[in-house]
């Protein structure tokens, strides 16, 4: 892309203005509609056709690769970049919500200068002159504070700082100082290693939320899915060691709940057993490790951690036996006074088990170097408070919100005479500044991110910057300031040129003979350049002085402050999608909640939703209680990310900020803020609050919605016998009366693959009838079909009825479009891969123009999501734990209850097997929803698409994100998952244009595309080669509520459970 | 008109039951309702309209802002709207039963009461029909539910029980109205002959279809009446069966049951008869018609209530038995939830009002005590309203997927809808007693001694 | 008096019914001849007299679901030299020099819940005139077809078994 193209994009926006008004107005067409043509037709874009731009997601430091889908010059969807080593096509919920940062209705429109209490808009020139002047006066007594930056942005920021005589400090709330400190101590390396989960055969996570916020969650989720996939020897155990069963831990086979702050001892205990019993492949320097952990005998550890000694021994043996294994420490949940100790202990454990350099890889290390630790930041604050800083420039970080009050951020800022925020939104820090320069969003500006070693990721504007925001990119703003201050004489015109200049060096290395422009364009197309890196094996240098520490403050309970999967450190809080996306542990939305064990709550006289007051030496907060058996009785948990006092309409005043509870403490070795390690007093709160629950009932009452199968049952060919066992396991797990029927279904599963094509399920497989339910006579006779009978596309199904009580009397429709249809669109969802990250939910919101209804309506049961993730808790207690996530959307039943009851055919079965919903035919009797066993239909209770209504869900410019291919539904109509029919039609269109059949995998639904773990497979069931066909007819398949005979188009694959109690893989 | 009143008030013997009926006095007694001096009536009527106004405001909100203003939510997408619908259809049933079925069985006690019952039927259906109409998300498109040729080349889904409803209710409205109007002819003619006001005279003239009372007319009249009675009778059973299939045809646990049709019909007659009694007792008291609608008549109705109450009670128990006995765990859960769960109070209100309290009707003194009867029948109708509420709400609350178990909470809108439905019904009813003969003069006269009809004509 | 009322009622009923029915069948009450455009652009001259191909200006009709209105620059491509003195062309030139787009008035409207795909129809070899009428004879373009659902469905139904381009009767094709 060249600048000239960017220029021409301007013309789109006028056109789009019309287009959007039209869309959002729903069915009502405005009077005397105008058709606004381009003034100058752009060369590279055609209206009505989507264009894709590779870029880098900047929603968190991980820096995954992303692809932006644009229409008429506006970004409408963010997806993962399949060619990018980080993410490999997946993109997490936070990343996709980046769009709502771009279209944030509360974005700053022009430079703002504080006057008195309010703000006054000024021009960029004035602002630049002002800043430059102040910087000149400051004479080196100035500071540039940014978030985590890499690549050219960082180097240029440094260059700028040097030029204007400022110091450049980078700080991230989740800077993982402890990991770097521990690696320095034990390996002599300041790096955050790359965790090769795919290669691991057993994983123990010491509180690391590696599927939520820690490290590179998308890549890790991908690896984790591979690790948990069926292994021939049944390996792939996952044990979670933490005081609270987090969303990550929900996927674990076993939950070990040690005393908070003693996790490190447990790790050492495991290492001790491994060394003493000399288990597994002896890693190098095992002797040294053995010496280091000598003191941590199982009994000693058991006594310290309250984890039984035999558990420690058992886990150690399992861990060592299934090498290469992987122990993970890191993330906020382990960042406490003992943080570095834990990280170091885990290093020892990994080293003892010989995992270092195998699964703990120091080749593609995350680049977090150069980040200031929390302690350093506090020193900076002290400096400011002491008046050593005259000018402060803040960008991409929000210290006023993200640090505890005692770190003195606010006081320090107050002491600085002139503070400038380079920000997109008016967050707490910007509020505290004297001048705000509106920054362009990452999707509007050039940049790059060298987020991991060997990953040089480019960031390009997917669209011309939005006209209503007079913003500039960070680089350009610095450049303008510098030039004004007279220091940027040798700088080029724009930051874009700086970027290109910097990339000359990469061109030298990766040019492969191409001239620079070709290299540049191809890099832009691919989203960057990526090299395979290797690293010299790291050696164990020294141990770490482990010592038990006292928890701070008095109070009967331990406080656990957790990172939020939705909001990260809080930067996601003003994204309505993320607010409406339920937290996958509590299934609550739009606020904070205190996780507390039911028994503890009982002693406080607190019931679900009652206010709980938490008090520490530092302060106190009140939030509604969420009674959760998945947390130690002596612990309460509170998530970060909410409690903003500014930042935007969606974030402001929601919930509480957990940081207010943190007493003054850091991890001495790393200088990290100690999120954990405080004691807390809990009592019943005064003021009543709302707990906005999206799913109240988490017990599936034996309905077999989420099914599991022990890995043992899958091993060794003859699925039938094992299926039996599996089913009995099921039956036992639920106390199911109908375990046998289940068994029959499983038993048959192996055999049926051969039947297709030409098999029609109804009336077949009479052999696996349940004896007690079979009825003699005509209704159990197989339906006689002529030789070589083929079912019409819409009637093809993978479904096998549990009990053949009757067969359908009618022949499937063969008239009209039904006889020409070639495809049967279907889905297979692998519950074994799903980690409940919620990225599919946000993807669906983005793709299908689903309105966000807000807390009040959520509480009144007016959720609009088309796909949701149901969480079912079978067993939530220390020991073998069993939590199951079920992505639940319209099942596109072959025999749909909803279709039968709609009086006007607004919902019907389409020729390609989809359960269609025609909004403009819907009268809104809501009968379909009443009759839907899955309850996946959402009703438009209010008018969400009309700007004049108070319930309008897309305030300007959020409506710019609306997908023009999807109708915005109006009041009073039912809506639901369409399997992204617009994408199906687009895909079929491409095939037609190229005069070929649709290729398998070429059409992807939004949810399937975004899933980091690739749990969702979409495709054509009529194509025997397609991935979805193979999965739908393969082992582990089942259908939710199959006893209802709805013939779902969505096939679920059972979650594979592994038994950690009886010594692991064969 | 006032002199007729004074004339009626003139003789006032000790026992109202024994007051003699003559051809003339009967006409006076019945028609004095029509020429009722306004005060009480106007008060009632205006109050009724006031209440109705509030309800209409609520309906306006529903249409302008959407059903979101109600307490409805997933999974409970139907609640008070359909509850009211079924309730009023049920009320409507008794009319046809009393007038048509009992007419075919030649049971004489109906003569005194059937006019009220029929009016109740027509107005009941009119009330019931409101709810399917306004409960849709886009009421302005309700006409799509009717199969009519249109340029879109679209048709309605005849597999949908809701579609059957459209036909059932409309048929019932048509037939019951015709039956009602035909039965009125001779009496309206009598009123016509007395009417003074030209407009009223015109209306009566239209309604009496030029009735002169000639033998031929009587012959055809009874022929037609018999015919319509025969036509209406099957509807008593078919219509409410169809209504019940709205639920029975869905596979939602708690709805999906073959028992529903008979169960609903019994319930409909139960509530209908109770409603008739509730209407008759005050009327015969206020207008001093104890000698026309005698205690014997009332007692027979009471026995009907007792009978249907037992049927309904039996149905309840059968449902629970089947849930316990059958293999469907979801269904078992629903019924357990009904009796013990979040809406236990609704269930037990229903059960006690419909099954336990009516048991006292086994005692003759109770059946003949109009005060007790009156309040008992009110209880019965409360119970029957809750029956529908329980069936709809508890079943939906506990549907298949536990992830969607939420509790429905009634909002002010629904309360106004309930109150409004009564206001709407009584609006019609008040007008009816004001302008039409509320008791069948003609048929009661058949039971009177000389002079015989020939001389009369 | 009764003799008047009954007929009166019947007449009213009939009138209402006929109006409603004619509307529902998409019969236009009074034909429109197209709106006044900011510039009296004549398709007759361009497409008719000069035999210009529709896709020359509305190029994206063959490559995109949306047919485009040519950019002002494209008009100027010819009209910097052709007929520059004509008053309408002067108007156009003024727009161009002012750097404004021409606010053409929309003639063919379908509601937002209808997704019509130009590309598919053009590539199936359907003449523009089939739906847009004899544009080459129109000085001022007007809506030729009713563009009502029944009109679409009729054509689709006729082409269900079209050997090369079978049409679909699936609602989802246009409504999603």
mmCIF file with all atom_site columns, C-alpha atoms in Angstrom, chain B residues 327-399:
data_model
loop_
_atom_site.group_PDB
_atom_site.id
_atom_site.type_symbol
_atom_site.label_atom_id
_atom_site.label_alt_id
_atom_site.label_comp_id
_atom_site.label_asym_id
_atom_site.label_entity_id
_atom_site.label_seq_id
_atom_site.pdbx_PDB_ins_code
_atom_site.Cartn_x
_atom_site.Cartn_y
_atom_site.Cartn_z
_atom_site.occupancy
_atom_site.B_iso_or_equiv
_atom_site.pdbx_formal_charge
_atom_site.auth_seq_id
_atom_site.auth_comp_id
_atom_site.auth_asym_id
_atom_site.auth_atom_id
_atom_site.pdbx_PDB_model_num
ATOM 1  C CA . UNK B 1 327 ? -38.430 -42.230 31.308 1.00 0.00 ? 327 UNK B CA 1
ATOM 2  C CA . UNK B 1 328 ? -37.991 -38.494 30.676 1.00 0.00 ? 328 UNK B CA 1
ATOM 3  C CA . UNK B 1 329 ? -35.747 -37.016 33.346 1.00 0.00 ? 329 UNK B CA 1
ATOM 4  C CA . UNK B 1 330 ? -36.275 -33.478 32.126 1.00 0.00 ? 330 UNK B CA 1
ATOM 5  C CA . UNK B 1 331 ? -40.012 -33.901 32.602 1.00 0.00 ? 331 UNK B CA 1
ATOM 6  C CA . UNK B 1 332 ? -39.538 -35.321 36.070 1.00 0.00 ? 332 UNK B CA 1
ATOM 7  C CA . UNK B 1 333 ? -37.428 -32.299 36.983 1.00 0.00 ? 333 UNK B CA 1
ATOM 8  C CA . UNK B 1 334 ? -40.049 -29.889 35.682 1.00 0.00 ? 334 UNK B CA 1
ATOM 9  C CA . UNK B 1 335 ? -42.863 -31.368 37.733 1.00 0.00 ? 335 UNK B CA 1
ATOM 10 C CA . UNK B 1 336 ? -40.749 -31.578 40.833 1.00 0.00 ? 336 UNK B CA 1
ATOM 11 C CA . UNK B 1 337 ? -39.845 -27.935 40.231 1.00 0.00 ? 337 UNK B CA 1
ATOM 12 C CA . UNK B 1 338 ? -43.512 -27.039 39.776 1.00 0.00 ? 338 UNK B CA 1
ATOM 13 C CA . UNK B 1 339 ? -44.526 -28.314 43.137 1.00 0.00 ? 339 UNK B CA 1
ATOM 14 C CA . UNK B 1 340 ? -41.442 -27.331 45.120 1.00 0.00 ? 340 UNK B CA 1
ATOM 15 C CA . UNK B 1 341 ? -39.473 -24.834 43.058 1.00 0.00 ? 341 UNK B CA 1
ATOM 16 C CA . UNK B 1 342 ? -39.407 -21.092 42.660 1.00 0.00 ? 342 UNK B CA 1
ATOM 17 C CA . UNK B 1 343 ? -43.097 -20.910 41.680 1.00 0.00 ? 343 UNK B CA 1
ATOM 18 C CA . UNK B 1 344 ? -44.421 -23.309 44.343 1.00 0.00 ? 344 UNK B CA 1
ATOM 19 C CA . UNK B 1 345 ? -46.846 -20.650 45.548 1.00 0.00 ? 345 UNK B CA 1
ATOM 20 C CA . UNK B 1 346 ? -48.454 -20.421 42.119 1.00 0.00 ? 346 UNK B CA 1
ATOM 21 C CA . UNK B 1 347 ? -48.772 -24.171 41.920 1.00 0.00 ? 347 UNK B CA 1
ATOM 22 C CA . UNK B 1 348 ? -50.328 -24.540 45.335 1.00 0.00 ? 348 UNK B CA 1
ATOM 23 C CA . UNK B 1 349 ? -52.697 -21.621 44.735 1.00 0.00 ? 349 UNK B CA 1
ATOM 24 C CA . UNK B 1 350 ? -53.824 -23.442 41.625 1.00 0.00 ? 350 UNK B CA 1
ATOM 25 C CA . UNK B 1 351 ? -54.110 -26.810 43.309 1.00 0.00 ? 351 UNK B CA 1
ATOM 26 C CA . UNK B 1 352 ? -56.022 -25.657 46.365 1.00 0.00 ? 352 UNK B CA 1
ATOM 27 C CA . UNK B 1 353 ? -58.377 -23.376 44.432 1.00 0.00 ? 353 UNK B CA 1
ATOM 28 C CA . UNK B 1 354 ? -59.194 -25.912 41.735 1.00 0.00 ? 354 UNK B CA 1
ATOM 29 C CA . UNK B 1 355 ? -59.110 -29.212 43.573 1.00 0.00 ? 355 UNK B CA 1
ATOM 30 C CA . UNK B 1 356 ? -59.318 -28.794 47.333 1.00 0.00 ? 356 UNK B CA 1
ATOM 31 C CA . UNK B 1 357 ? -61.751 -25.928 47.947 1.00 0.00 ? 357 UNK B CA 1
ATOM 32 C CA . UNK B 1 358 ? -64.394 -27.141 45.449 1.00 0.00 ? 358 UNK B CA 1
ATOM 33 C CA . UNK B 1 359 ? -64.665 -30.323 47.496 1.00 0.00 ? 359 UNK B CA 1
ATOM 34 C CA . UNK B 1 360 ? -67.038 -28.517 49.833 1.00 0.00 ? 360 UNK B CA 1
ATOM 35 C CA . UNK B 1 361 ? -69.546 -28.599 46.990 1.00 0.00 ? 361 UNK B CA 1
ATOM 36 C CA . UNK B 1 362 ? -70.280 -32.172 47.999 1.00 0.00 ? 362 UNK B CA 1
ATOM 37 C CA . UNK B 1 363 ? -72.494 -30.610 50.682 1.00 0.00 ? 363 UNK B CA 1
ATOM 38 C CA . UNK B 1 364 ? -75.951 -29.539 49.537 1.00 0.00 ? 364 UNK B CA 1
ATOM 39 C CA . UNK B 1 365 ? -76.245 -26.567 51.932 1.00 0.00 ? 365 UNK B CA 1
ATOM 40 C CA . UNK B 1 366 ? -73.088 -25.133 50.394 1.00 0.00 ? 366 UNK B CA 1
ATOM 41 C CA . UNK B 1 367 ? -74.391 -25.559 46.880 1.00 0.00 ? 367 UNK B CA 1
ATOM 42 C CA . UNK B 1 368 ? -77.515 -23.627 47.833 1.00 0.00 ? 368 UNK B CA 1
ATOM 43 C CA . UNK B 1 369 ? -75.686 -20.882 49.696 1.00 0.00 ? 369 UNK B CA 1
ATOM 44 C CA . UNK B 1 370 ? -75.138 -18.148 47.162 1.00 0.00 ? 370 UNK B CA 1
ATOM 45 C CA . UNK B 1 371 ? -72.600 -16.214 49.239 1.00 0.00 ? 371 UNK B CA 1
ATOM 46 C CA . UNK B 1 372 ? -70.284 -19.202 49.629 1.00 0.00 ? 372 UNK B CA 1
ATOM 47 C CA . UNK B 1 373 ? -70.833 -20.156 45.990 1.00 0.00 ? 373 UNK B CA 1
ATOM 48 C CA . UNK B 1 374 ? -69.930 -16.670 44.837 1.00 0.00 ? 374 UNK B CA 1
ATOM 49 C CA . UNK B 1 375 ? -66.590 -16.573 46.611 1.00 0.00 ? 375 UNK B CA 1
ATOM 50 C CA . UNK B 1 376 ? -65.811 -20.182 45.835 1.00 0.00 ? 376 UNK B CA 1
ATOM 51 C CA . UNK B 1 377 ? -66.283 -19.511 42.128 1.00 0.00 ? 377 UNK B CA 1
ATOM 52 C CA . UNK B 1 378 ? -64.031 -16.480 42.323 1.00 0.00 ? 378 UNK B CA 1
ATOM 53 C CA . UNK B 1 379 ? -61.406 -18.738 43.908 1.00 0.00 ? 379 UNK B CA 1
ATOM 54 C CA . UNK B 1 380 ? -61.943 -21.259 41.125 1.00 0.00 ? 380 UNK B CA 1
ATOM 55 C CA . UNK B 1 381 ? -61.252 -18.657 38.472 1.00 0.00 ? 381 UNK B CA 1
ATOM 56 C CA . UNK B 1 382 ? -58.174 -17.427 40.308 1.00 0.00 ? 382 UNK B CA 1
ATOM 57 C CA . UNK B 1 383 ? -57.054 -21.036 40.421 1.00 0.00 ? 383 UNK B CA 1
ATOM 58 C CA . UNK B 1 384 ? -57.728 -21.557 36.750 1.00 0.00 ? 384 UNK B CA 1
ATOM 59 C CA . UNK B 1 385 ? -55.756 -18.463 35.807 1.00 0.00 ? 385 UNK B CA 1
ATOM 60 C CA . UNK B 1 386 ? -52.852 -19.777 37.819 1.00 0.00 ? 386 UNK B CA 1
ATOM 61 C CA . UNK B 1 387 ? -53.222 -23.183 36.189 1.00 0.00 ? 387 UNK B CA 1
ATOM 62 C CA . UNK B 1 388 ? -52.341 -21.683 32.836 1.00 0.00 ? 388 UNK B CA 1
ATOM 63 C CA . UNK B 1 389 ? -49.618 -19.534 34.407 1.00 0.00 ? 389 UNK B CA 1
ATOM 64 C CA . UNK B 1 390 ? -48.071 -22.581 36.054 1.00 0.00 ? 390 UNK B CA 1
ATOM 65 C CA . UNK B 1 391 ? -48.225 -24.691 32.895 1.00 0.00 ? 391 UNK B CA 1
ATOM 66 C CA . UNK B 1 392 ? -46.608 -22.000 30.769 1.00 0.00 ? 392 UNK B CA 1
ATOM 67 C CA . UNK B 1 393 ? -44.083 -20.391 33.081 1.00 0.00 ? 393 UNK B CA 1
ATOM 68 C CA . UNK B 1 394 ? -42.798 -23.306 35.132 1.00 0.00 ? 394 UNK B CA 1
ATOM 69 C CA . UNK B 1 395 ? -42.335 -25.450 32.023 1.00 0.00 ? 395 UNK B CA 1
ATOM 70 C CA . UNK B 1 396 ? -40.405 -22.765 30.174 1.00 0.00 ? 396 UNK B CA 1
ATOM 71 C CA . UNK B 1 397 ? -38.336 -21.870 33.222 1.00 0.00 ? 397 UNK B CA 1
ATOM 72 C CA . UNK B 1 398 ? -37.070 -25.418 33.474 1.00 0.00 ? 398 UNK B CA 1
ATOM 73 C CA . UNK B 1 399 ? -36.545 -26.327 29.840 1.00 0.00 ? 399 UNK B CA 1
#
